[in-house]
Short mmCIF file of C-alpha atoms in Angstrom, two decimals:
data_model
loop_
_atom_site.label_atom_id
_atom_site.label_comp_id
_atom_site.label_asym_id
_atom_site.label_seq_id
_atom_site.Cartn_x
_atom_site.Cartn_y
_atom_site.Cartn_z
CA MET A 590 -61.90 -51.67 -50.57
CA SER A 591 -61.89 -49.19 -53.42
CA SER A 592 -58.49 -47.74 -54.07
CA PRO A 593 -58.15 -44.06 -54.97
CA ASP A 594 -56.84 -44.61 -58.51
CA SER A 595 -59.43 -47.10 -59.74
CA LYS A 596 -61.42 -44.68 -61.89
CA PRO A 597 -59.12 -41.96 -63.18
CA PHE A 598 -61.33 -40.64 -65.99
CA PHE A 599 -64.77 -41.10 -67.43
CA LEU A 600 -63.88 -43.26 -70.47
CA TRP A 601 -62.26 -45.74 -68.14
CA ARG A 602 -64.27 -48.82 -69.03
CA HIS A 603 -64.49 -47.90 -72.70
CA LEU A 604 -60.80 -47.81 -73.54
CA ASN A 605 -61.14 -51.07 -75.45
CA LYS A 606 -63.75 -49.53 -77.73
CA LEU A 607 -61.46 -46.55 -78.18
CA ARG A 608 -58.74 -48.98 -79.16
CA TRP A 609 -60.96 -50.60 -81.78
CA LEU A 610 -61.73 -47.15 -83.09
CA SER A 611 -58.02 -46.43 -83.36
CA LEU A 612 -57.33 -49.74 -85.11
CA SER A 613 -60.17 -49.16 -87.57
CA ILE A 614 -59.05 -45.61 -88.31
CA VAL A 615 -55.52 -46.81 -89.08
CA PHE A 616 -56.84 -49.58 -91.29
CA LEU A 617 -59.23 -47.27 -93.14
CA MET A 618 -56.39 -44.79 -93.65
CA LEU A 619 -54.29 -47.54 -95.22
CA ILE A 620 -57.15 -48.13 -97.66
CA LEU A 621 -57.82 -44.44 -98.22
CA ILE A 622 -54.22 -43.43 -98.92
CA PRO A 623 -53.83 -45.54 -102.11
CA PHE A 624 -57.09 -44.09 -103.41
CA LEU A 625 -55.83 -40.60 -102.67
CA HIS A 626 -52.68 -41.47 -104.61
CA LEU A 627 -54.77 -42.67 -107.54
CA TYR A 628 -56.67 -39.38 -107.37
CA GLN A 629 -53.37 -37.51 -107.46
CA THR A 630 -52.20 -39.44 -110.51
CA TYR A 631 -55.47 -38.66 -112.31
CA ILE A 632 -54.98 -34.98 -111.54
CA ALA A 633 -51.38 -35.12 -112.72
CA ALA A 634 -52.48 -36.68 -116.00
CA HIS A 635 -54.79 -33.72 -116.75
CA ALA A 636 -57.17 -35.99 -118.63
CA TYR A 637 -60.40 -36.37 -116.70
CA ASP A 638 -62.38 -37.08 -119.86
CA LEU A 639 -60.15 -40.03 -120.73
CA LEU A 640 -60.67 -41.83 -117.44
CA TYR A 641 -62.71 -45.01 -117.22
CA PRO A 642 -66.10 -44.66 -115.49
CA SER A 643 -64.75 -46.50 -112.43
CA GLU A 644 -61.77 -44.17 -112.30
CA LYS A 645 -64.09 -41.20 -112.56
CA VAL A 646 -65.94 -42.50 -109.51
CA ILE A 647 -62.66 -42.59 -107.58
CA TYR A 648 -61.74 -39.13 -108.82
CA ASP A 649 -65.10 -37.62 -107.91
CA SER A 650 -65.40 -39.23 -104.50
CA MET A 651 -61.84 -38.32 -103.51
CA GLU A 652 -62.38 -34.79 -104.73
CA THR A 653 -65.52 -34.52 -102.61
CA LEU A 654 -63.68 -35.96 -99.66
CA THR A 655 -60.61 -33.73 -99.79
CA ALA A 656 -61.89 -30.50 -101.33
CA PRO A 657 -62.95 -28.91 -98.01
CA PHE A 658 -59.46 -29.37 -96.55
CA ILE A 659 -56.94 -28.69 -99.29
CA SER A 660 -56.54 -26.37 -102.21
CA ASP A 661 -53.80 -28.07 -104.23
CA PRO A 662 -54.44 -31.83 -104.05
CA GLU A 663 -51.52 -32.72 -106.31
CA ASN A 664 -49.02 -31.53 -103.70
CA ASP A 665 -50.99 -31.12 -100.49
CA LEU A 666 -52.00 -34.77 -100.37
CA ASP A 667 -48.31 -35.71 -100.14
CA LEU A 668 -48.57 -34.88 -96.46
CA LEU A 669 -50.47 -38.11 -95.86
CA LYS A 670 -48.53 -41.01 -97.33
CA GLY A 671 -47.19 -44.45 -96.69
CA THR A 672 -47.97 -47.14 -94.17
CA THR A 673 -47.22 -47.87 -90.54
CA TRP A 674 -43.90 -49.33 -91.71
CA SER A 675 -42.73 -45.94 -92.82
CA GLY A 676 -44.98 -43.09 -93.63
CA ARG A 677 -45.83 -39.46 -93.46
CA LEU A 678 -48.61 -38.49 -91.08
CA PHE A 679 -49.74 -34.95 -91.84
CA GLY A 680 -46.19 -33.96 -92.72
CA LEU A 681 -44.52 -35.83 -89.87
CA ASP A 682 -42.23 -38.62 -91.08
CA LEU A 683 -42.54 -41.73 -88.92
CA SER A 684 -40.91 -45.14 -89.23
CA ASP A 685 -41.28 -48.44 -87.48
CA PRO A 686 -38.39 -49.15 -85.07
CA LEU A 687 -38.06 -52.56 -86.73
CA ALA A 688 -37.53 -50.83 -90.08
CA LEU A 689 -34.67 -48.92 -88.51
CA ALA A 690 -33.20 -52.04 -86.90
CA GLY A 691 -33.55 -54.04 -90.11
CA GLN A 692 -32.04 -51.34 -92.25
CA ILE A 693 -29.08 -50.83 -89.90
CA ALA A 694 -28.52 -54.60 -89.82
CA ALA A 695 -28.72 -54.92 -93.60
CA SER A 696 -26.66 -51.94 -94.74
CA GLY A 697 -24.46 -51.54 -91.67
CA LYS A 698 -24.92 -47.79 -91.81
CA LEU A 699 -26.59 -45.39 -89.44
CA LEU A 700 -28.62 -42.89 -91.41
CA TRP A 701 -29.51 -39.99 -89.14
CA PRO A 702 -32.53 -38.69 -91.06
CA PHE A 703 -33.96 -42.19 -90.91
CA VAL A 704 -33.11 -42.60 -87.22
CA LEU A 705 -34.97 -39.36 -86.51
CA THR A 706 -38.14 -40.70 -88.11
CA ALA A 707 -38.08 -43.70 -85.76
CA LEU A 708 -37.37 -41.70 -82.61
CA ILE A 709 -40.99 -40.85 -81.75
CA PRO A 710 -42.19 -44.48 -82.03
CA ILE A 711 -39.20 -45.66 -79.99
CA GLY A 712 -39.86 -43.08 -77.31
CA LEU A 713 -43.54 -43.96 -77.13
CA THR A 714 -42.65 -47.65 -76.92
CA LEU A 715 -40.28 -47.00 -74.04
CA LEU A 716 -43.14 -45.30 -72.21
CA LEU A 717 -46.12 -47.39 -73.28
CA GLY A 718 -44.65 -50.79 -74.17
CA ARG A 719 -46.17 -52.79 -77.00
CA PHE A 720 -48.92 -50.23 -77.55
CA PHE A 721 -48.30 -50.38 -81.31
CA CYS A 722 -49.44 -54.02 -81.40
CA GLY A 723 -52.70 -53.29 -79.65
CA TRP A 724 -53.60 -49.83 -80.80
CA ILE A 725 -52.15 -49.20 -84.25
CA CYS A 726 -50.94 -52.35 -86.03
CA PRO A 727 -53.16 -52.96 -89.08
CA ALA A 728 -52.32 -56.67 -88.94
CA SER A 729 -53.53 -56.77 -85.33
CA PHE A 730 -56.89 -55.50 -86.57
CA LEU A 731 -57.21 -58.48 -88.89
CA TYR A 732 -55.76 -60.91 -86.35
CA GLU A 733 -58.32 -59.88 -83.74
CA LEU A 734 -61.12 -60.31 -86.25
CA ASN A 735 -59.55 -63.69 -86.96
CA THR A 736 -59.74 -64.52 -83.25
CA THR A 737 -63.43 -63.62 -83.31
CA LEU A 738 -63.88 -65.92 -86.27
CA GLY A 739 -62.15 -68.63 -84.27
CA ALA A 740 -64.60 -68.09 -81.40
CA TRP A 741 -67.51 -68.47 -83.81
CA LEU A 742 -66.00 -71.64 -85.20
CA ARG A 743 -65.71 -73.01 -81.66
CA ASN A 744 -69.35 -72.10 -81.05
CA ILE A 745 -70.46 -74.26 -83.95
CA GLY A 746 -68.31 -77.10 -82.70
CA LEU A 747 -65.12 -76.86 -84.74
CA HIS A 748 -61.75 -77.08 -83.07
CA THR A 749 -59.33 -74.19 -83.24
CA GLY A 750 -55.72 -74.35 -82.20
CA GLN A 751 -54.95 -73.55 -78.59
CA ARG A 752 -51.35 -74.63 -78.41
CA ARG A 753 -48.84 -72.89 -76.21
CA MET A 754 -45.24 -72.42 -77.22
CA SER A 755 -42.32 -70.52 -75.84
CA ARG A 756 -42.73 -66.76 -76.02
CA LYS A 757 -38.98 -66.47 -76.39
CA PHE A 758 -39.17 -67.91 -79.89
CA LYS A 759 -39.98 -64.52 -81.39
CA TYR A 760 -36.70 -63.09 -80.11
CA LEU A 761 -34.96 -65.84 -82.02
CA VAL A 762 -36.93 -64.85 -85.13
CA LEU A 763 -35.92 -61.22 -84.61
CA PHE A 764 -32.23 -61.92 -84.17
CA VAL A 765 -32.03 -64.48 -86.96
CA GLY A 766 -33.88 -62.05 -89.22
CA LEU A 767 -31.47 -59.24 -88.40
CA LEU A 768 -28.43 -61.49 -88.75
CA LEU A 769 -29.63 -62.83 -92.10
CA SER A 770 -30.25 -59.34 -93.48
CA PRO A 771 -26.66 -58.59 -94.61
CA LEU A 772 -26.35 -62.18 -95.80
CA LEU A 773 -29.44 -62.04 -97.97
CA GLY A 774 -28.69 -58.51 -99.13
CA SER A 775 -32.09 -57.16 -98.18
CA VAL A 776 -34.07 -56.07 -95.14
CA ALA A 777 -35.25 -59.61 -94.42
CA VAL A 778 -37.59 -58.75 -91.53
CA ALA A 779 -39.66 -56.52 -93.85
CA ALA A 780 -40.80 -59.60 -95.71
CA ILE A 781 -42.18 -61.39 -92.65
CA TYR A 782 -43.48 -58.48 -90.57
CA PRO A 783 -47.30 -58.48 -90.86
CA PRO A 784 -48.05 -54.75 -90.47
CA ALA A 785 -45.53 -53.92 -93.18
CA ILE A 786 -47.01 -56.64 -95.37
CA VAL A 787 -50.61 -55.53 -94.81
CA GLY A 788 -49.80 -51.91 -95.55
CA ARG A 789 -47.97 -52.56 -98.76
CA GLU A 790 -50.30 -55.28 -99.99
CA ILE A 791 -53.28 -52.95 -99.63
CA TYR A 792 -51.36 -50.43 -101.73
CA TYR A 793 -50.44 -53.07 -104.33
CA ALA A 794 -54.01 -54.29 -104.53
CA ILE A 795 -55.60 -50.87 -104.92
CA ALA A 796 -53.04 -48.89 -106.90
CA LEU A 797 -50.99 -51.50 -108.74
CA GLY A 798 -53.72 -53.96 -109.59
CA GLY A 799 -52.95 -57.05 -107.53
CA PHE A 800 -51.65 -58.60 -104.36
CA GLY A 801 -48.00 -59.57 -104.12
CA VAL A 802 -46.39 -62.54 -102.45
CA GLY A 803 -46.84 -61.00 -99.02
CA ALA A 804 -50.58 -61.61 -99.16
CA VAL A 805 -49.93 -65.36 -99.32
CA PHE A 806 -47.64 -65.16 -96.30
CA PHE A 807 -50.20 -63.13 -94.39
CA ALA A 808 -52.96 -65.60 -95.20
CA ALA A 809 -50.68 -68.34 -93.88
CA THR A 810 -50.24 -66.47 -90.59
CA LEU A 811 -54.03 -66.10 -90.30
CA LEU A 812 -54.36 -69.86 -90.71
CA PHE A 813 -51.57 -70.37 -88.18
CA ASP A 814 -53.51 -68.28 -85.67
CA LEU A 815 -56.68 -70.19 -86.37
CA LEU A 816 -55.30 -73.71 -86.45
CA VAL A 817 -52.25 -73.71 -84.18
CA ALA A 818 -52.35 -71.02 -81.52
CA ARG A 819 -54.64 -68.09 -80.82
CA ARG A 820 -52.79 -64.91 -81.84
CA GLY A 821 -49.84 -67.27 -82.28
CA PHE A 822 -47.93 -65.17 -84.77
CA CYS A 823 -47.96 -62.06 -82.59
CA ARG A 824 -47.11 -64.02 -79.48
CA TYR A 825 -44.49 -66.42 -80.72
CA LEU A 826 -43.14 -65.33 -84.10
CA CYS A 827 -43.50 -61.63 -84.83
CA PRO A 828 -40.05 -59.97 -85.02
CA GLY A 829 -41.58 -56.52 -84.50
CA GLY A 830 -43.43 -57.75 -81.44
CA ALA A 831 -40.12 -59.04 -80.11
CA LEU A 832 -38.44 -55.68 -80.63
CA TYR A 833 -41.34 -53.82 -79.03
CA SER A 834 -41.32 -56.23 -76.10
CA LEU A 835 -37.62 -55.59 -75.56
CA LEU A 836 -38.05 -51.83 -75.84
CA GLY A 837 -41.08 -51.88 -73.56
CA LYS A 838 -39.55 -54.02 -70.87
CA PHE A 839 -39.29 -51.09 -68.48
CA ARG A 840 -42.33 -49.24 -69.77
CA LEU A 841 -43.85 -46.73 -67.40
CA LEU A 842 -47.53 -47.21 -68.13
CA ARG A 843 -48.73 -50.62 -67.04
CA ILE A 844 -52.04 -52.30 -66.39
CA GLN A 845 -51.92 -53.63 -62.83
CA ARG A 846 -54.30 -55.55 -60.64
CA VAL A 847 -55.73 -54.00 -57.49
CA VAL A 848 -55.79 -57.09 -55.35
CA GLU A 849 -58.29 -55.59 -52.92
CA ASP A 850 -60.89 -55.25 -55.70
CA CYS A 851 -60.27 -58.55 -57.48
CA ASN A 852 -62.82 -61.34 -57.07
CA ASP A 853 -60.85 -64.06 -58.90
CA CYS A 854 -63.42 -64.42 -61.68
CA ALA A 855 -60.62 -65.04 -64.24
CA LYS A 856 -62.46 -63.25 -67.05
CA CYS A 857 -59.30 -61.24 -67.68
CA ASN A 858 -57.28 -64.38 -68.34
CA ALA A 859 -59.94 -65.69 -70.70
CA VAL A 860 -60.14 -62.46 -72.70
CA CYS A 861 -56.40 -61.79 -72.93
CA GLU A 862 -55.49 -62.48 -76.53
CA PHE A 863 -51.83 -62.77 -75.68
CA GLY A 864 -52.50 -65.50 -73.12
CA LEU A 865 -51.08 -63.51 -70.24
CA ASP A 866 -52.06 -63.95 -66.62
CA PRO A 867 -53.63 -60.72 -65.29
CA LEU A 868 -55.39 -62.75 -62.62
CA ARG A 869 -52.09 -63.41 -60.87
CA ASP A 870 -50.26 -60.23 -61.87
CA GLY A 871 -48.49 -61.90 -64.76
CA PHE A 872 -48.30 -59.10 -67.32
CA GLY A 873 -44.67 -58.94 -68.31
CA MET A 874 -43.10 -57.65 -71.52
CA GLU A 875 -45.81 -59.02 -73.79
CA CYS A 876 -48.71 -56.95 -72.45
CA ASN A 877 -49.61 -54.45 -75.14
CA ASN A 878 -51.89 -52.32 -72.96
CA CYS A 879 -54.84 -53.33 -75.09
CA THR A 880 -57.26 -52.82 -72.14
CA ALA A 881 -59.46 -55.77 -73.08
CA CYS A 882 -59.07 -57.06 -69.51
CA ILE A 883 -60.05 -53.67 -68.10
CA ALA A 884 -63.20 -53.69 -70.19
CA VAL A 885 -64.19 -57.17 -69.05
CA CYS A 886 -63.33 -56.84 -65.34
CA PRO A 887 -66.60 -56.80 -63.35
CA THR A 888 -65.11 -55.21 -60.24
CA ASP A 889 -62.81 -52.57 -61.79
CA ALA A 890 -59.81 -54.33 -60.31
CA LEU A 891 -57.52 -53.65 -63.28
CA VAL A 892 -56.14 -50.14 -63.56
CA PHE A 893 -53.37 -48.27 -65.31
CA LYS A 894 -50.46 -47.41 -63.09
CA VAL A 895 -47.29 -45.46 -63.73
CA THR A 896 -44.56 -47.80 -62.60
CA PRO A 897 -41.44 -49.19 -64.28
CA LYS A 898 -41.92 -52.69 -62.86
CA ASP A 899 -44.77 -55.15 -62.49
CA GLN A 900 -45.84 -55.83 -58.95
CA PRO A 901 -45.12 -59.38 -57.77
CA ASP A 902 -47.93 -61.91 -57.55
CA ARG A 903 -50.15 -60.63 -54.76
CA GLY A 904 -52.15 -63.81 -54.41
CA PRO A 905 -55.90 -64.37 -54.63
CA GLY A 906 -58.18 -61.36 -54.92
CA HIS A 907 -59.67 -60.11 -51.68
CA LEU A 908 -63.24 -60.36 -52.97
CA GLY A 909 -62.74 -63.93 -54.13
CA ARG A 910 -63.84 -67.07 -52.40
CA GLN A 911 -60.31 -68.40 -51.99
CA TYR A 912 -59.14 -65.36 -50.07
CA ARG A 913 -62.24 -65.27 -47.88
CA ARG A 914 -61.92 -68.93 -47.00
CA ALA A 915 -58.31 -68.40 -45.98
CA HIS A 916 -59.17 -65.39 -43.85
CA ASN A 917 -62.45 -66.72 -42.47
CA GLU A 918 -61.04 -67.09 -39.00
CA ASN A 919 -60.88 -63.34 -38.72
CA ALA A 920 -64.54 -63.23 -39.83
CA GLU A 921 -64.35 -59.57 -40.72
CA ASP A 922 -65.50 -59.60 -44.31
CA GLU A 923 -68.76 -61.50 -43.79
CA HIS A 924 -70.88 -58.59 -44.85
CA GLU A 925 -69.09 -58.24 -48.21
CA PRO A 926 -71.30 -58.96 -51.24
CA MET B 1180 -48.47 -89.90 -78.14
CA ASN B 1181 -49.86 -89.41 -81.60
CA ARG B 1182 -49.91 -85.65 -81.23
CA ARG B 1183 -46.32 -85.68 -80.06
CA LYS B 1184 -45.37 -87.62 -83.17
CA VAL B 1185 -47.10 -85.06 -85.39
CA ILE B 1186 -45.31 -82.21 -83.68
CA LYS B 1187 -42.02 -84.03 -84.03
CA ARG B 1188 -42.58 -84.49 -87.74
CA LEU B 1189 -43.59 -80.89 -88.18
CA ALA B 1190 -40.44 -79.77 -86.39
CA LEU B 1191 -38.39 -82.07 -88.57
CA GLY B 1192 -40.00 -80.62 -91.69
CA VAL B 1193 -39.28 -77.06 -90.59
CA ALA B 1194 -35.72 -78.02 -89.68
CA SER B 1195 -35.04 -79.64 -93.05
CA LEU B 1196 -36.60 -76.71 -94.89
CA SER B 1197 -34.42 -74.24 -93.04
CA ALA B 1198 -31.40 -76.48 -93.56
CA ALA B 1199 -32.08 -76.21 -97.28
CA GLY B 1200 -31.62 -72.46 -96.93
CA ILE B 1201 -28.08 -72.83 -95.60
CA PRO B 1202 -26.38 -73.40 -99.00
CA TYR B 1203 -28.21 -70.38 -100.33
CA GLY B 1204 -27.03 -68.26 -97.43
CA LEU B 1205 -23.49 -69.57 -97.80
CA SER B 1206 -23.41 -68.81 -101.50
CA ARG B 1207 -24.65 -65.31 -100.77
CA LEU B 1208 -21.95 -64.93 -98.18
CA LEU B 1209 -19.20 -66.11 -100.52
CA ALA B 1210 -20.34 -64.31 -103.64
CA PRO B 1211 -22.89 -61.66 -102.74
CA ASP B 1212 -22.82 -60.02 -106.15
CA ARG B 1213 -23.11 -63.14 -108.25
CA LEU B 1214 -26.82 -63.60 -107.70
CA THR B 1215 -27.94 -60.01 -107.89
CA THR B 1216 -26.28 -59.20 -111.19
CA SER B 1217 -28.31 -60.83 -113.87
CA LYS B 1218 -28.57 -59.91 -117.50
CA ILE B 1219 -31.86 -58.17 -116.85
CA HIS B 1220 -31.38 -54.49 -116.24
CA TYR B 1221 -33.57 -53.17 -113.44
CA LEU B 1222 -34.40 -49.60 -114.11
CA ARG B 1223 -34.49 -48.08 -110.65
CA PRO B 1224 -36.21 -44.82 -109.72
CA PRO B 1225 -34.02 -41.71 -110.01
CA GLY B 1226 -31.34 -41.20 -107.39
CA ALA B 1227 -31.10 -44.90 -106.60
CA LEU B 1228 -27.80 -46.15 -105.20
CA SER B 1229 -25.79 -47.37 -108.15
CA ASP B 1230 -24.73 -50.63 -106.52
CA ALA B 1231 -27.59 -53.12 -106.77
CA THR B 1232 -26.74 -54.89 -103.49
CA ALA B 1233 -26.38 -51.62 -101.61
CA PHE B 1234 -29.72 -50.51 -102.95
CA ASN B 1235 -31.51 -53.69 -101.86
CA GLU B 1236 -29.94 -53.41 -98.42
CA ALA B 1237 -30.90 -49.77 -98.00
CA CYS B 1238 -34.47 -50.12 -99.23
CA ILE B 1239 -36.94 -51.13 -96.52
CA GLY B 1240 -39.76 -51.74 -98.99
CA CYS B 1241 -42.07 -49.11 -97.57
CA GLY B 1242 -43.48 -48.17 -100.97
CA LEU B 1243 -43.40 -44.44 -100.30
CA CYS B 1244 -41.65 -43.69 -103.60
CA GLY B 1245 -44.47 -45.38 -105.47
CA GLU B 1246 -47.11 -43.63 -103.44
CA VAL B 1247 -45.89 -40.14 -104.30
CA CYS B 1248 -45.14 -40.81 -107.97
CA PRO B 1249 -47.48 -38.58 -110.04
CA PRO B 1250 -47.46 -40.74 -113.19
CA LYS B 1251 -47.45 -43.94 -111.05
CA CYS B 1252 -44.45 -45.20 -112.99
CA ILE B 1253 -42.78 -46.80 -109.97
CA LEU B 1254 -43.76 -50.44 -109.61
CA PHE B 1255 -42.62 -53.00 -107.04
CA SER B 1256 -41.11 -56.41 -107.61
CA ASP B 1257 -43.65 -58.23 -105.51
CA ARG B 1258 -43.73 -61.77 -106.86
CA GLU B 1259 -40.22 -62.63 -108.00
CA GLY B 1260 -38.81 -62.95 -104.49
CA GLY B 1261 -35.11 -62.82 -103.70
CA SER B 1262 -33.36 -59.80 -102.29
CA ARG B 1263 -35.24 -57.54 -104.70
CA LEU B 1264 -38.54 -58.31 -103.02
CA ASN B 1265 -40.68 -55.17 -102.57
CA THR B 1266 -38.02 -52.89 -104.03
CA PRO B 1267 -39.11 -50.30 -106.58
CA PHE B 1268 -38.41 -50.37 -110.29
CA ILE B 1269 -39.66 -48.61 -113.39
CA ASP B 1270 -40.96 -50.39 -116.44
CA PRO B 1271 -40.48 -47.73 -119.12
CA ALA B 1272 -42.55 -49.67 -121.63
CA LYS B 1273 -45.55 -49.03 -119.38
CA LYS B 1274 -44.69 -45.63 -117.90
CA GLY B 1275 -41.59 -43.49 -117.95
CA CYS B 1276 -40.29 -41.34 -115.14
CA ILE B 1277 -41.01 -37.62 -115.45
CA LEU B 1278 -38.03 -36.70 -113.21
CA CYS B 1279 -40.17 -34.75 -110.75
CA GLY B 1280 -37.95 -35.83 -107.85
CA LYS B 1281 -40.73 -36.53 -105.37
CA CYS B 1282 -39.56 -40.11 -104.74
CA MET B 1283 -36.03 -38.96 -103.89
CA GLU B 1284 -37.45 -36.42 -101.50
CA VAL B 1285 -39.77 -38.84 -99.72
CA CYS B 1286 -37.44 -41.87 -99.43
CA PRO B 1287 -36.76 -42.29 -95.71
CA THR B 1288 -33.60 -44.37 -96.04
CA ASP B 1289 -31.66 -42.59 -98.78
CA ALA B 1290 -31.86 -45.66 -100.96
CA LEU B 1291 -33.01 -42.93 -103.32
CA THR B 1292 -30.61 -40.08 -102.63
CA GLU B 1293 -31.64 -36.59 -103.59
CA VAL B 1294 -29.66 -35.43 -106.60
CA ASP B 1295 -30.03 -32.65 -109.08
CA ARG B 1296 -32.29 -33.34 -112.03
CA LYS B 1297 -29.52 -33.42 -114.60
CA ASP B 1298 -27.25 -35.54 -112.37
CA ILE B 1299 -29.70 -38.43 -112.20
CA LYS B 1300 -28.10 -41.61 -113.51
CA MET B 1301 -30.79 -44.16 -114.15
CA GLY B 1302 -29.27 -45.30 -117.42
CA ILE B 1303 -28.99 -44.11 -120.96
CA ALA B 1304 -31.36 -44.59 -123.85
CA GLN B 1305 -30.38 -46.48 -126.96
CA ILE B 1306 -32.21 -46.22 -130.26
CA ASP B 1307 -32.32 -49.24 -132.52
CA ARG B 1308 -31.67 -47.63 -135.88
CA THR B 1309 -32.84 -50.70 -137.76
CA ALA B 1310 -36.34 -50.38 -136.33
CA CYS B 1311 -37.06 -46.72 -135.57
CA TYR B 1312 -39.44 -45.43 -138.29
CA PRO B 1313 -37.53 -42.33 -139.42
CA TRP B 1314 -34.21 -44.20 -139.36
CA VAL B 1315 -35.56 -46.82 -141.79
CA ASP B 1316 -37.35 -44.17 -143.85
CA ARG B 1317 -40.81 -45.34 -142.92
CA GLY B 1318 -42.16 -41.89 -142.21
CA VAL B 1319 -41.74 -38.99 -139.83
CA CYS B 1320 -42.16 -39.33 -136.08
CA GLY B 1321 -40.19 -37.44 -133.43
CA ALA B 1322 -42.48 -38.51 -130.56
CA CYS B 1323 -39.49 -39.28 -128.32
CA VAL B 1324 -37.89 -35.91 -128.95
CA VAL B 1325 -41.09 -34.07 -128.14
CA ALA B 1326 -41.77 -36.04 -124.98
CA CYS B 1327 -38.28 -35.95 -123.43
CA PRO B 1328 -38.46 -34.11 -120.10
CA LEU B 1329 -34.85 -32.92 -120.47
CA GLY B 1330 -35.31 -31.58 -123.99
CA GLU B 1331 -32.42 -30.79 -126.27
CA HIS B 1332 -29.75 -31.77 -123.74
CA ALA B 1333 -30.78 -35.40 -123.89
CA ILE B 1334 -32.23 -36.09 -127.29
CA GLY B 1335 -32.31 -34.32 -130.62
CA PHE B 1336 -32.64 -34.83 -134.31
CA ASP B 1337 -29.86 -36.07 -136.52
CA PHE B 1338 -28.24 -33.21 -138.39
CA ALA B 1339 -28.72 -34.65 -141.82
CA ASN B 1340 -32.32 -35.74 -141.44
CA MET B 1341 -34.74 -33.69 -139.39
CA TYR B 1342 -36.74 -36.61 -138.05
CA ARG B 1343 -34.11 -39.15 -137.06
CA PRO B 1344 -33.70 -39.04 -133.27
CA VAL B 1345 -30.28 -39.30 -131.66
CA ILE B 1346 -29.46 -39.59 -127.96
CA LYS B 1347 -27.18 -36.95 -126.52
CA LYS B 1348 -24.87 -36.89 -123.50
CA GLY B 1349 -27.45 -35.36 -121.19
CA CYS B 1350 -29.76 -38.39 -121.28
CA VAL B 1351 -30.44 -39.71 -117.75
CA GLY B 1352 -32.49 -42.74 -118.78
CA CYS B 1353 -35.91 -41.71 -117.52
CA GLY B 1354 -37.65 -43.87 -120.11
CA VAL B 1355 -40.33 -41.46 -121.30
CA CYS B 1356 -39.11 -41.97 -124.88
CA VAL B 1357 -39.62 -45.73 -124.46
CA GLU B 1358 -43.14 -45.10 -123.22
CA VAL B 1359 -44.20 -42.85 -126.09
CA CYS B 1360 -42.47 -44.69 -128.94
CA PRO B 1361 -45.18 -45.85 -131.34
CA HIS B 1362 -43.16 -48.74 -132.77
CA PRO B 1363 -44.47 -52.09 -131.48
CA SER B 1364 -41.00 -53.57 -131.07
CA LEU B 1365 -39.87 -50.74 -128.76
CA PRO B 1366 -36.71 -49.66 -130.61
CA ILE B 1367 -35.65 -47.51 -127.66
CA ARG B 1368 -34.21 -49.29 -124.63
CA ILE B 1369 -32.66 -47.96 -121.44
CA ALA B 1370 -29.16 -49.38 -121.02
CA GLU B 1371 -27.03 -49.27 -117.91
CA ARG B 1372 -24.55 -46.45 -117.96
CA GLY B 1373 -21.11 -47.64 -119.00
CA SER B 1374 -22.31 -50.82 -120.64
CA SER B 1375 -22.94 -50.75 -124.33
CA THR B 1376 -24.95 -53.93 -124.56
CA VAL B 1377 -28.51 -54.01 -125.75
CA VAL B 1378 -30.65 -54.54 -122.71
CA VAL B 1379 -33.92 -56.22 -121.91
CA HIS B 1380 -36.31 -54.72 -119.42
CA GLN B 1381 -37.91 -57.08 -117.00
CA ILE B 1382 -41.34 -58.68 -117.47
#
């Protein structure tokens, strides 16, 4: 009944909480970094006494926050810069693979220093699939909160959109976006890619005094998710999601169902924000290893496995009623709970 | 039935909207430079690719240059749209560039290429001699000369009159003189290199 790899480590059932922690940390960093930059500019100006009271609050709090770790804030804080689109994480330059694809498409040139910054995310995506969407993406953080809002709205009796479209549409968005880039003379996908938008709009709002046009677009995608399809933008339109899905097609780390432990309760299908079908082994390219289904599974039937391919549909779970009815003639599992 | 009709109309609306984009795309394809070159001179951060189209294509809009800028002089065109969307620029009337070079160093895509401080070519300053206070004998000033990060290579005083500023060959167009100029009409402007026209900064 219980397979050997069902509980590999002690945090097993709490991976989803860990994921929320990771999403919140990334989001808080995106808010913190502009404030750190403001702090740096105040230091560079050498005029503490001329700051406004509100600016002094920023200066003092950031000084308190960073003083234990760094000695020269004006230069040392440069080690932590940017957004998930392209940034510097403790001195390590990282870029979104979509930024690389968009830039190559727009300028037609391969810039090796830039390619190097995208190598680590590409490698991780090849191994882990769409993990960025579930574990890091700052837009995902807001979209999942948006989904929660949608659930509340349904609880009070309002309708939210539950439409289904073709998942392939996002590949069209990706390729049209890349093809249009040289035509439009800019990296077109950067303007419609939510994590890039969220990162830069937070910076604009905090450091430059106001949201840009991207905030309007992002608000529209939130409404789209609420009124048309749950997590619709990520599932059907996001060009980055499309690229990650393509890169993660043969990912090694996959959530798989242990058919012997499954009792067909279908909670996994209900909780899956991407509308996948864990109940019948339908994970595919879109699964972003978010582990929400693992957290909700009452019988620990969903586990991580290292395999380059999904297993085929293995039918009804062995603890479920359907399976037992079909195998009742054997009458072996009568004592099962 | 009704829902299907609504979906059909929505699809039609999206289709017609995207069809409206086709002439724009075609015009960009036929004359890619026509739309980007306007009379407004966009003062780019130092080290920026000189060709405006090449710069817009190389820039991914990550905002890193702005985030490392110590005087926070790098702003982003966030509301005008077009191919310049989210690309950096400097408004010297608000803040000039201090030529520290951090933005060139941090740019991941070489849209800002690292160059030596004196080889930066952002533009060249022009002084309106009919407005500048010392040039019209309305007093002594010299704020621009004092503030210039490149010093005597870029700006100096006129030989005949100690307080009349003149731009020299070494000027790279950082815009600090524009920022510090006390005259309300901003007699100093940053012109594109090689063009002698009087320029207007955006916004």
